[in-house]
Amino acid sequence: MISRTAEWALLSAGTVAAVGVGRVVSRRRRHQPERQDGWYVVHRGVTVDRRATE
């Protein structure tokens, strides 16, 4: 039989895990790429040491 302390520890660990998974899921949903007419909309760019024609 599990002691009362061990039961609380398992319950706490399960709660922390559930909250962590919920945060990861909500963060991923918030950062889904935006699409418009089937194309991805880019809000950031990268500067490369080349001219645009290259």
mmCIF file of C-alpha atoms in Angstrom, residues 17-44:
data_model
loop_
_atom_site.group_PDB
_atom_site.id
_atom_site.type_symbol
_atom_site.label_atom_id
_atom_site.label_comp_id
_atom_site.label_asym_id
_atom_site.label_seq_id
_atom_site.Cartn_x
_atom_site.Cartn_y
_atom_site.Cartn_z
ATOM 1 C CA ALA A 17 2.610 17.243 -15.958
ATOM 2 C CA ALA A 18 -0.954 18.024 -17.061
ATOM 3 C CA VAL A 19 -0.406 21.768 -16.691
ATOM 4 C CA GLY A 20 2.873 21.528 -18.600
ATOM 5 C CA VAL A 21 1.275 19.651 -21.481
ATOM 6 C CA GLY A 22 -1.559 22.177 -21.588
ATOM 7 C CA ARG A 23 0.895 25.052 -21.809
ATOM 8 C CA VAL A 24 2.837 23.385 -24.634
ATOM 9 C CA VAL A 25 -0.341 22.709 -26.608
ATOM 10 C CA SER A 26 -1.635 26.265 -26.183
ATOM 11 C CA ARG A 27 1.754 27.731 -27.141
ATOM 12 C CA ARG A 28 1.888 25.617 -30.303
ATOM 13 C CA ARG A 29 -1.625 26.623 -31.306
ATOM 14 C CA ARG A 30 -0.767 30.272 -30.800
ATOM 15 C CA HIS A 31 2.328 30.022 -33.010
ATOM 16 C CA GLN A 32 0.771 28.251 -35.976
ATOM 17 C CA PRO A 33 1.957 29.791 -39.244
ATOM 18 C CA GLU A 34 -0.538 32.200 -40.737
ATOM 19 C CA ARG A 35 -1.856 31.201 -44.158
ATOM 20 C CA GLN A 36 -3.550 33.332 -46.761
ATOM 21 C CA ASP A 37 -4.906 31.856 -50.012
ATOM 22 C CA GLY A 38 -2.801 28.741 -49.471
ATOM 23 C CA TRP A 39 0.444 30.716 -48.983
ATOM 24 C CA TYR A 40 2.315 31.244 -45.747
ATOM 25 C CA VAL A 41 2.481 34.850 -44.559
ATOM 26 C CA VAL A 42 5.974 35.829 -43.420
ATOM 27 C CA HIS A 43 6.303 38.475 -40.723
ATOM 28 C CA ARG A 44 10.071 38.163 -40.298
#
